[in-house]
Short mmCIF file of C-alpha atoms and ligand atoms in Angstrom, two decimals:
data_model
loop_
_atom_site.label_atom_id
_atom_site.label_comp_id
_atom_site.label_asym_id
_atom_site.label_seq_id
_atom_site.Cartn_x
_atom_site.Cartn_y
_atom_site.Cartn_z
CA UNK A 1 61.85 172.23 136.07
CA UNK A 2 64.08 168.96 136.34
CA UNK A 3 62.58 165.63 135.80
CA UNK A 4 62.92 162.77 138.56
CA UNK A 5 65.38 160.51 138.31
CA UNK A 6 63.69 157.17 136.61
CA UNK A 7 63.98 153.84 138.00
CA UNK A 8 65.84 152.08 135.79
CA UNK A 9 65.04 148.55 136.83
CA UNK A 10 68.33 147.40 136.14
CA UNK A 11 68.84 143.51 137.13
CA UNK A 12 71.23 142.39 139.78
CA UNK A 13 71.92 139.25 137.02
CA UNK A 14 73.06 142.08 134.01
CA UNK A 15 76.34 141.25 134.35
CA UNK A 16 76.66 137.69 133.98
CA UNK A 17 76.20 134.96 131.00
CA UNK A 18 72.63 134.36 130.93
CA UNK A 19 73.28 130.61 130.25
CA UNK A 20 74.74 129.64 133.19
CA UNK A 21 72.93 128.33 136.02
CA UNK A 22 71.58 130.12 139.19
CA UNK A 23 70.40 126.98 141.15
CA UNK A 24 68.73 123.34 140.94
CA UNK A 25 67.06 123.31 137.28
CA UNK A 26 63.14 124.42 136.41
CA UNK A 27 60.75 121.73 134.71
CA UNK A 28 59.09 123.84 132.31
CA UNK A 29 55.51 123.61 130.64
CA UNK A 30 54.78 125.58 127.72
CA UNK A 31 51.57 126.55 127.03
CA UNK A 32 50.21 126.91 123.20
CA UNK A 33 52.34 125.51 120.19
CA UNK A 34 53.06 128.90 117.92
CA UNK A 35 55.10 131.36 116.77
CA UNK A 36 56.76 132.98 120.21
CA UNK A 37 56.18 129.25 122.03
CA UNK A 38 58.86 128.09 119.25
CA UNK A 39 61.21 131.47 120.15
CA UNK A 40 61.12 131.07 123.66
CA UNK A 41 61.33 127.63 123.44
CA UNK A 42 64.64 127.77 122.00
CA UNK A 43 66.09 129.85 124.06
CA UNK A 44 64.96 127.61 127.11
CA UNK A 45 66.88 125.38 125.94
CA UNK A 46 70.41 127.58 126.16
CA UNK A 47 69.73 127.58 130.13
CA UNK A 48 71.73 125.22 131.99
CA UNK A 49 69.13 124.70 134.65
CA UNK A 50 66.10 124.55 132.71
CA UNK A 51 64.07 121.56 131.81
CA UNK A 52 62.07 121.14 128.75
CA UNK A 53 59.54 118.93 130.43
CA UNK A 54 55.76 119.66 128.83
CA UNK A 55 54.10 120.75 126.10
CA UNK A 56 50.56 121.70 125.72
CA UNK A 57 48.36 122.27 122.57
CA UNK A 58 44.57 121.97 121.26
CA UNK A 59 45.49 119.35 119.35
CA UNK A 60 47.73 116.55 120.39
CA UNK A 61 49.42 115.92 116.89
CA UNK A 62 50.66 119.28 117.13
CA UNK A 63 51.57 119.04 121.00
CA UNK A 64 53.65 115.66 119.71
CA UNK A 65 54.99 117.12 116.59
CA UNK A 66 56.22 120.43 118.83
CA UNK A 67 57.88 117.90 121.58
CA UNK A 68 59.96 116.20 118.96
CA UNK A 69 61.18 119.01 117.35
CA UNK A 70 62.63 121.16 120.35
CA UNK A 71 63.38 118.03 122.46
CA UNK A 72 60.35 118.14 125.22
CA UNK A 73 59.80 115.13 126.84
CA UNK A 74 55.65 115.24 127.65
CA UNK A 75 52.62 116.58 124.98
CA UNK A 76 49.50 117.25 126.12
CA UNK A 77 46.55 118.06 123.35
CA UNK A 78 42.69 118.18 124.24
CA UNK A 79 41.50 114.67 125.00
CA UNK A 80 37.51 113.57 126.25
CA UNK A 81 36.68 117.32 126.66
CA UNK A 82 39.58 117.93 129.01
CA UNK A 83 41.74 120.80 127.18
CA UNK A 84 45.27 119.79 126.91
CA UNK A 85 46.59 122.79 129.03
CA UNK A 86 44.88 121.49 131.90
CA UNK A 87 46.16 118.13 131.26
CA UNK A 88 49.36 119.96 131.72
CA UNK A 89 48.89 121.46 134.35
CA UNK A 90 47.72 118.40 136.19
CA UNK A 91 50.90 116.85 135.37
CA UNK A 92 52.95 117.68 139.10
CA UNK A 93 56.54 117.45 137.97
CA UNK A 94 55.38 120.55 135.99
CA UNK A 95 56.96 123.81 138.34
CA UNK A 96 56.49 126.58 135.67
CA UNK A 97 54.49 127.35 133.03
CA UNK A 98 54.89 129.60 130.24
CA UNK A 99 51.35 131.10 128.55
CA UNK A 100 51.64 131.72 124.87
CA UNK A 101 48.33 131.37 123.66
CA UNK A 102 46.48 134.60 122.00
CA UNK A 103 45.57 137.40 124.45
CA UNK A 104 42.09 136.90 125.29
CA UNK A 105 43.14 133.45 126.91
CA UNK A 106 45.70 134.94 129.17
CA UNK A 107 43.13 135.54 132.27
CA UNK A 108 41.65 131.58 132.07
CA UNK A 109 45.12 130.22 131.74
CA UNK A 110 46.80 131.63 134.25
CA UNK A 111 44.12 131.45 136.63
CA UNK A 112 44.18 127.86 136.20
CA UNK A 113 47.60 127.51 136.35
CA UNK A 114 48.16 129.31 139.72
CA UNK A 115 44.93 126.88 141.03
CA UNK A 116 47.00 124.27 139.87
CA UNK A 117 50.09 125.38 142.05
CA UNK A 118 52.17 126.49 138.99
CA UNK A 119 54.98 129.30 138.72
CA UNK A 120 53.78 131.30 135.57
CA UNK A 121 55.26 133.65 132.75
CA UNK A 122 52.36 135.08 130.84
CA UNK A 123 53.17 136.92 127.47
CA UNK A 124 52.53 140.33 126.69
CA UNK A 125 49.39 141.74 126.55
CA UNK A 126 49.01 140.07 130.23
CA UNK A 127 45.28 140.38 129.96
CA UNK A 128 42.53 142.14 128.56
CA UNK A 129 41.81 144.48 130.61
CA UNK A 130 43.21 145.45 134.38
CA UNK A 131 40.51 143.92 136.59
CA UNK A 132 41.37 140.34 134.91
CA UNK A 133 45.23 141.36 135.62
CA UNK A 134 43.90 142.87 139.44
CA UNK A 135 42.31 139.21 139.79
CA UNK A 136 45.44 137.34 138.78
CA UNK A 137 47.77 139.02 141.04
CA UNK A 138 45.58 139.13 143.94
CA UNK A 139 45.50 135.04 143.07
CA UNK A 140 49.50 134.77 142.53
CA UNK A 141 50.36 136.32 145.73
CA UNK A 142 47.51 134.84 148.25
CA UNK A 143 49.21 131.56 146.97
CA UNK A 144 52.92 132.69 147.24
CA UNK A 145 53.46 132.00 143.88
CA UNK A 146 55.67 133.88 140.97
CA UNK A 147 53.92 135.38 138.43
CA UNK A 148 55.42 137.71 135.57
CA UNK A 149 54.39 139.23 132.53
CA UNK A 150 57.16 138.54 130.06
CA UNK A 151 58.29 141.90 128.67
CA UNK A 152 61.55 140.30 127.77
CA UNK A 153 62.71 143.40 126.40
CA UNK A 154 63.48 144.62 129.89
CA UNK A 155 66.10 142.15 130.71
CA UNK A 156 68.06 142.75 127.74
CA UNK A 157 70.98 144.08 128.37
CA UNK A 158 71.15 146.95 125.87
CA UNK A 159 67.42 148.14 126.92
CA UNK A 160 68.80 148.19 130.77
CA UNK A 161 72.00 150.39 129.28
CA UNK A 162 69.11 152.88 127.60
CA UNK A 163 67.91 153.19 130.78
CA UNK A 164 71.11 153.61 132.98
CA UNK A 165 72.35 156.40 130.24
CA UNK A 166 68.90 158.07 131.08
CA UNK A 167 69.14 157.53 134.51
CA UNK A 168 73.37 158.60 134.85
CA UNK A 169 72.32 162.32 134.10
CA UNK A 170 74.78 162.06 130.89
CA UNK A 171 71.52 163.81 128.79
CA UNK A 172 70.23 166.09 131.67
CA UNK A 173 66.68 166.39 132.42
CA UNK A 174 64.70 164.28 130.24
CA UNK A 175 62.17 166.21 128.72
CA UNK A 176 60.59 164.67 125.50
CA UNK A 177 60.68 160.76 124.47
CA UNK A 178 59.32 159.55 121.05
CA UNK A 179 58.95 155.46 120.36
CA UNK A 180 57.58 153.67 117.16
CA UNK A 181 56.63 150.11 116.48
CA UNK A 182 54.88 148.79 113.39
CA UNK A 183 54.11 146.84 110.42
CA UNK A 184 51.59 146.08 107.81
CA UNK A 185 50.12 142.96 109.10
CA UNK A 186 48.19 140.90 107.07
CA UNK A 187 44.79 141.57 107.10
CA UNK A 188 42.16 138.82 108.18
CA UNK A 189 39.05 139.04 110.40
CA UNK A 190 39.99 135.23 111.94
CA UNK A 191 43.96 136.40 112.45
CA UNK A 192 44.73 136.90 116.61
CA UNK A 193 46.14 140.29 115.35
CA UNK A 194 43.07 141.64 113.95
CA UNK A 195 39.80 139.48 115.77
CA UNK A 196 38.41 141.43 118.42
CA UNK A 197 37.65 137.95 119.84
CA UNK A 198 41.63 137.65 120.69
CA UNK A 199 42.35 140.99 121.70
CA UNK A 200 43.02 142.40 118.20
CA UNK A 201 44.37 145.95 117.63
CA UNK A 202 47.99 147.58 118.20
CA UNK A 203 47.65 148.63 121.70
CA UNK A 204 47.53 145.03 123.08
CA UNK A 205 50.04 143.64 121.12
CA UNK A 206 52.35 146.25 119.74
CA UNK A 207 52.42 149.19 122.02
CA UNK A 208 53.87 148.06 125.39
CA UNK A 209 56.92 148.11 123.65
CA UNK A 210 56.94 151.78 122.58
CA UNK A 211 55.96 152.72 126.22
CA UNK A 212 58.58 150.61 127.94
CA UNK A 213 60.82 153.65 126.82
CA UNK A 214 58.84 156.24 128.31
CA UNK A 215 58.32 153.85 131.66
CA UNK A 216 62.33 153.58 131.60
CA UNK A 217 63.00 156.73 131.47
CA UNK A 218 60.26 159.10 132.74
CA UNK A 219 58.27 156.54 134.58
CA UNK A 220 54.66 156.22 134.43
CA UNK A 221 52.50 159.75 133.11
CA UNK A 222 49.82 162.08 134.57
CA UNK A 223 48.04 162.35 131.41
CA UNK A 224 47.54 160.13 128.91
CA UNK A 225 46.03 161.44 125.31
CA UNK A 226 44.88 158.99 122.41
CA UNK A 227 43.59 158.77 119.08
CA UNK A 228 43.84 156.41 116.44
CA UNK A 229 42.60 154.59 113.42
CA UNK A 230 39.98 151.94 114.45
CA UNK A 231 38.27 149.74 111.69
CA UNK A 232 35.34 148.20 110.74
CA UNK A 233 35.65 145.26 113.43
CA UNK A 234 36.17 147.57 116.12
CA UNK A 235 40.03 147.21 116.56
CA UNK A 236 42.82 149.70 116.64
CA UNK A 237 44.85 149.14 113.05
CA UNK A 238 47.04 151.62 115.05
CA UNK A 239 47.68 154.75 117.34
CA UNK A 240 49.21 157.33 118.68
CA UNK A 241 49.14 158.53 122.62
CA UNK A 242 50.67 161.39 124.33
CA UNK A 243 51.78 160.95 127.40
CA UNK A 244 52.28 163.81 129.69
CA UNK A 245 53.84 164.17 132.82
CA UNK A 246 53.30 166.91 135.81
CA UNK A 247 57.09 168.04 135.34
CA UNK A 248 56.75 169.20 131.65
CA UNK A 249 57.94 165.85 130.34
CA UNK A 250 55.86 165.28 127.16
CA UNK A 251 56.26 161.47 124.91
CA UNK A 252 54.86 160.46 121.65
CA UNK A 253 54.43 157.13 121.06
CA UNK A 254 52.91 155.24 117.70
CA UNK A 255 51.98 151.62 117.38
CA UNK A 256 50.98 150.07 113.71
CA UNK A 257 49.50 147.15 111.93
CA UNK A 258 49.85 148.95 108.67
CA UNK A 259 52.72 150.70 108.52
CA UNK A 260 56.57 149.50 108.20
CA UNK A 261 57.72 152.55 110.63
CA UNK A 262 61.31 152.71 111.75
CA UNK A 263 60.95 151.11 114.78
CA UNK A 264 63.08 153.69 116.74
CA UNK A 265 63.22 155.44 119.74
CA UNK A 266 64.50 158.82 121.07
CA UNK A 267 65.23 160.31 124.63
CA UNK A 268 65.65 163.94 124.70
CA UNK A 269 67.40 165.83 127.22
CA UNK A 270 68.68 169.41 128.20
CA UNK A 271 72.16 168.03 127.63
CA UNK A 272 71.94 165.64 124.37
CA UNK A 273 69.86 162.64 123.05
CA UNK A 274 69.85 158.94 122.71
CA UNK A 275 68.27 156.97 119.80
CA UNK A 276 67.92 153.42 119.16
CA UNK A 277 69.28 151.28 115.99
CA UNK A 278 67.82 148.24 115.00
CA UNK A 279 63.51 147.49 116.94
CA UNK A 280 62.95 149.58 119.74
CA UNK A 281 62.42 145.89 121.61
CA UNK A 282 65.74 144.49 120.87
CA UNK A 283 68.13 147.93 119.57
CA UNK A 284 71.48 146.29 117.97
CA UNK A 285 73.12 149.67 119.10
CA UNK A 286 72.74 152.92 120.68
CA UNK A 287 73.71 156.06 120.42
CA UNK A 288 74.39 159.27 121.92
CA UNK A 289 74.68 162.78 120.88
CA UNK A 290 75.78 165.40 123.64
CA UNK A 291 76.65 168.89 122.75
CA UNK A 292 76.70 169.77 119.07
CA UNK A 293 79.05 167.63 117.82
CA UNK A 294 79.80 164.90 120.70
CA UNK A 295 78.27 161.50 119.70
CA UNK A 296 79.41 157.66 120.35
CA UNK A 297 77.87 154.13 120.08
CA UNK A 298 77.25 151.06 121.66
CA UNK A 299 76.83 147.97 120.03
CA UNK A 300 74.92 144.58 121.70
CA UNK A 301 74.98 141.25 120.58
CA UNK A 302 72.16 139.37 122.84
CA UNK A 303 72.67 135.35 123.75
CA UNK A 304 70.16 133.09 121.76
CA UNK A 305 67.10 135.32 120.22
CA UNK A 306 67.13 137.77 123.37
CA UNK A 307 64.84 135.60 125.10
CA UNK A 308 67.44 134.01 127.59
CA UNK A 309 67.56 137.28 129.73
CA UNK A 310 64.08 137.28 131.11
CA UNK A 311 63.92 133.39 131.50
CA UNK A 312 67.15 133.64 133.52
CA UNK A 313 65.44 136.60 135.53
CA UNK A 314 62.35 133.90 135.67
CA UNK A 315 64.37 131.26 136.91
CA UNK A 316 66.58 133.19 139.54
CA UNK A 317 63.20 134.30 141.14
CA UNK A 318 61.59 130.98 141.26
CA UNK A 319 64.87 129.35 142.94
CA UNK A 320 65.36 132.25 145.20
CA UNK A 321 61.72 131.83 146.87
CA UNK A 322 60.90 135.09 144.97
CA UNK A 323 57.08 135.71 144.01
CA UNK A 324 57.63 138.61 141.86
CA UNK A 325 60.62 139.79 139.90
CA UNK A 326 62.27 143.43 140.91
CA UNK A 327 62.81 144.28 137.00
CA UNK A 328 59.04 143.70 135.99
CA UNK A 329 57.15 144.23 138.95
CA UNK A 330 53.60 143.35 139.14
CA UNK A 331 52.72 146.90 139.94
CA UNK A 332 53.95 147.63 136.72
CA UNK A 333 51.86 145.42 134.62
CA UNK A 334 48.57 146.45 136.17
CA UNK A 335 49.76 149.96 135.63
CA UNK A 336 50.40 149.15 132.20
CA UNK A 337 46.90 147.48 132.05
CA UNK A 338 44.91 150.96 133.33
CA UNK A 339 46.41 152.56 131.50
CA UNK A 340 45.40 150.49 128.05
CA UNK A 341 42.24 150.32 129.63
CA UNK A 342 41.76 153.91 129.93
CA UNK A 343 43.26 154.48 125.85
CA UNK A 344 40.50 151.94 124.80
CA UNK A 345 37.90 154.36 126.46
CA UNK A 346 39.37 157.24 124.73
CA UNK A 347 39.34 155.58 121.49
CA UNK A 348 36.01 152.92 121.97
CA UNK A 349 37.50 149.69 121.51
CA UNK A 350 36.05 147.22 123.28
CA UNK A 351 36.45 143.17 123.91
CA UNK A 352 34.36 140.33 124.76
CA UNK A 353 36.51 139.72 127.61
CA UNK A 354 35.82 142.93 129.06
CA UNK A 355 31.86 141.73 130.05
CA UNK A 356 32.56 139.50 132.85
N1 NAP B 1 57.40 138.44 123.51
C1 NAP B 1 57.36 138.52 122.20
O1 NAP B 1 58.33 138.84 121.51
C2 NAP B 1 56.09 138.13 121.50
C3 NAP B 1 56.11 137.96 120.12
C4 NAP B 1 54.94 137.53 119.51
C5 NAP B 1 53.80 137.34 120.26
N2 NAP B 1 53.81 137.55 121.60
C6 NAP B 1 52.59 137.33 122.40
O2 NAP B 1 52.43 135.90 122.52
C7 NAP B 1 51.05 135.53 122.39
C8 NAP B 1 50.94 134.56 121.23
O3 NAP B 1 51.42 135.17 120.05
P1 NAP B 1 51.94 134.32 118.78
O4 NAP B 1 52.49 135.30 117.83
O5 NAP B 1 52.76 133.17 119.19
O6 NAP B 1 50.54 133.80 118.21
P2 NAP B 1 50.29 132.53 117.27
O7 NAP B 1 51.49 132.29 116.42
O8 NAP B 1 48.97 132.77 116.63
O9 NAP B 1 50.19 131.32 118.29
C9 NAP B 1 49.27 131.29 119.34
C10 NAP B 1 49.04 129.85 119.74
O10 NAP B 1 48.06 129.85 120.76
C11 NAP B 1 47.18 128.76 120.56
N3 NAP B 1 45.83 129.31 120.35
C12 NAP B 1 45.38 129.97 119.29
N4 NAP B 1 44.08 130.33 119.46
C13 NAP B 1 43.74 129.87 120.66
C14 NAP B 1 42.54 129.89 121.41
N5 NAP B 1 41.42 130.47 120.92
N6 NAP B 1 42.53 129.32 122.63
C15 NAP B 1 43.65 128.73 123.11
N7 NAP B 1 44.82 128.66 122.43
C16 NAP B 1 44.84 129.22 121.23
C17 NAP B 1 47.64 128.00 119.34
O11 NAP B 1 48.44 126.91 119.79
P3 NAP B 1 47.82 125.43 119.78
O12 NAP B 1 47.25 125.23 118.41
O13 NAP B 1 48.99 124.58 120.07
O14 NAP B 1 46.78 125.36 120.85
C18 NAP B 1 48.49 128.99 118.61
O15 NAP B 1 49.51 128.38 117.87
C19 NAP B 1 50.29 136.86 122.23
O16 NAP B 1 49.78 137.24 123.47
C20 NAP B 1 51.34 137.83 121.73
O17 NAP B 1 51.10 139.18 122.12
C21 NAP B 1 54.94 137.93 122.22
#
């Protein structure tokens, strides 16, 4: 039986320097103070019509310390009782915000940040749970506003050439797709990786990543199967879901805290196969295999840290009066969301979150 042709998002922008501007500059507001705030912040700052306006933390030494260092002009930390993100968001030269605070704060953030009038990128897990992401998008769109979850691996431009290779017919009918992503995280109960508090476990912070493959190439499945290795707070240290699909399309897909996995990805076809080098979210090179003895690479180089793609994709929307983005479509992310939501079930991992 043949398997549908995927949608292979592919942006309109793919073919152009992400750097350069697409119309009057953004002020930004950034949202939390750590590790991917500092990532994306640089890369912000390689767009010619981006602003580094604002900067929000808890604490205001470290909102002040993170303004100096990658050139913001406004910190906001917690002051009186008033957190320091809403001090942000009060702040009306503000016309985007990026969330980069732990999971479990995703839903409260955002919500305030649309009731504040604010254009938002949310990172990756974009909620706990599907009704907080139903509740969000419902929110964005009855105030016209953008909203995106920032799966910045789909912008980049050697993940859109996966998915155009897939999509070209070059490896026939897809039929099986395998994706890792791990590595031995440090353990600690307090750590936003482990605490069930924050969302802990591999599925919300490692696994959207091995299933933007199968999503890319096979779309979303009929079936999903899970099991996996949950400890003794109640989190997923990792796991392993098949997803099936009515056509005969099968995937495997494994996310870890504990191991150091290869990080690759393979899509199968009746004609040859395609693997990733380098992490399935950002491949240095791909190749492909057709026939017995048929195989050639690509190579990619992304701007800045890889980060540039999706704020440019971001950015276009916003100026173009655009309230969702075509690449990473809101559908998609509450998709994404059930479908978590119904691998927690299978394997009973539960959040706080997940009570109101
Ligand atoms: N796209 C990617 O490549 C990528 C990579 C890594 C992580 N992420 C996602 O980005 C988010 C943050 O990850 P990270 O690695 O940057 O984590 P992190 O290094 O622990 O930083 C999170 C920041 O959020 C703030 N924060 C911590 N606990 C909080 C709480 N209880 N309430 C409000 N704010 C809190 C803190 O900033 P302040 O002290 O300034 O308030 C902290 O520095 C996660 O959702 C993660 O899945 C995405």
């Amino acid at each position: 039986m043949s398997a549908p042709i995927a949608k292979p998002w592919l942006s309109s922008q793919s073919d152009q320097d992400p750097r350069s501007a697409t119309g009057s500059p953004l002020r930004w507001g950034i949202i939390a103070t750590g590790g991917i705030a500092r990532s994306v912040s640089q890369d912000l700052a390689l767009l010619a019509d981006a602003e580094l306006y604002a900067v929000s933390s808890r604490g205001q030494d470290t909102a002040d310390a993170f303004a100096v260092a990658y050139d913001f002009a406004k910190a906001y930390g917690d002051d009186g009782g008033v957190p320091g993100y809403q001090r942000l968001l009060a702040d009306e030269q503000v016309d985007v915000v990026y969330v980069a605070t732990p999971h479990a704060q995703h839903y409260e953030i955002v919500l305030a940040a649309l009731n504040a009038g604010k254009h938002v990128l949310c990172e990756k897990a974009f909620t706990i749970n599907a009704r907080e992401a139903s509740e969000l998008i419902d929110v964005a769109r009855s105030r016209n506003l953008f909203l995106m979850e920032a799966v910045w691996s789909r912008f980049l431009p050697s993940m859109q050439r996966a998915f155009e290779i897939a999509a070209s017919g070059e490896l026939g009918d897809i039929h099986w797709v395998t994706a890792d992503l791990g590595f031995p995280a440090p353990y600690s109960p307090t750590a936003r990786l482990w605490a069930r508090k924050d969302g802990g476990g591999a599925l919300l912070d490692l696994s959207v990543y091995p299933l933007l493959w199968a999503l890319g190439t096979l779309g979303f499945p009929q079936t999903v199967s899970a099991s996996g290795f949950i400890n003794d707070d109640g989190v997923d240290a990792q796991n392993a879901l098949t997803l099936g699909y009515n056509h005969g399309a099968q995937v495997q897909l494994t996310s870890s805290l504990l191991a150091h996995g290869p990080r690759t990805a393979t899509v199968a076809g009746s004609l040859g196969f395609l693997q990733s080098v380098g992490s399935i979210n950002n491949p240095s090179e791909l190749t492909v295999s057709t026939g017995w003895d048929s195989r050639r690479a690509e190579a990619f180089e992304p701007v800045g840290g890889g980060y540039v793609y999706e704020l440019r994709e971001v950015t276009r929307c916003i100026q173009q009066g655009l309230t969702e983005s075509p690449v990473m479509p809101l559908e998609d992310t509450l998709n994404t969301m059930r479908l978590f939501d119904g691998v927690r079930a299978q394997l009973g991992v539960s959040y706080p979150n997940d009570r109101h």
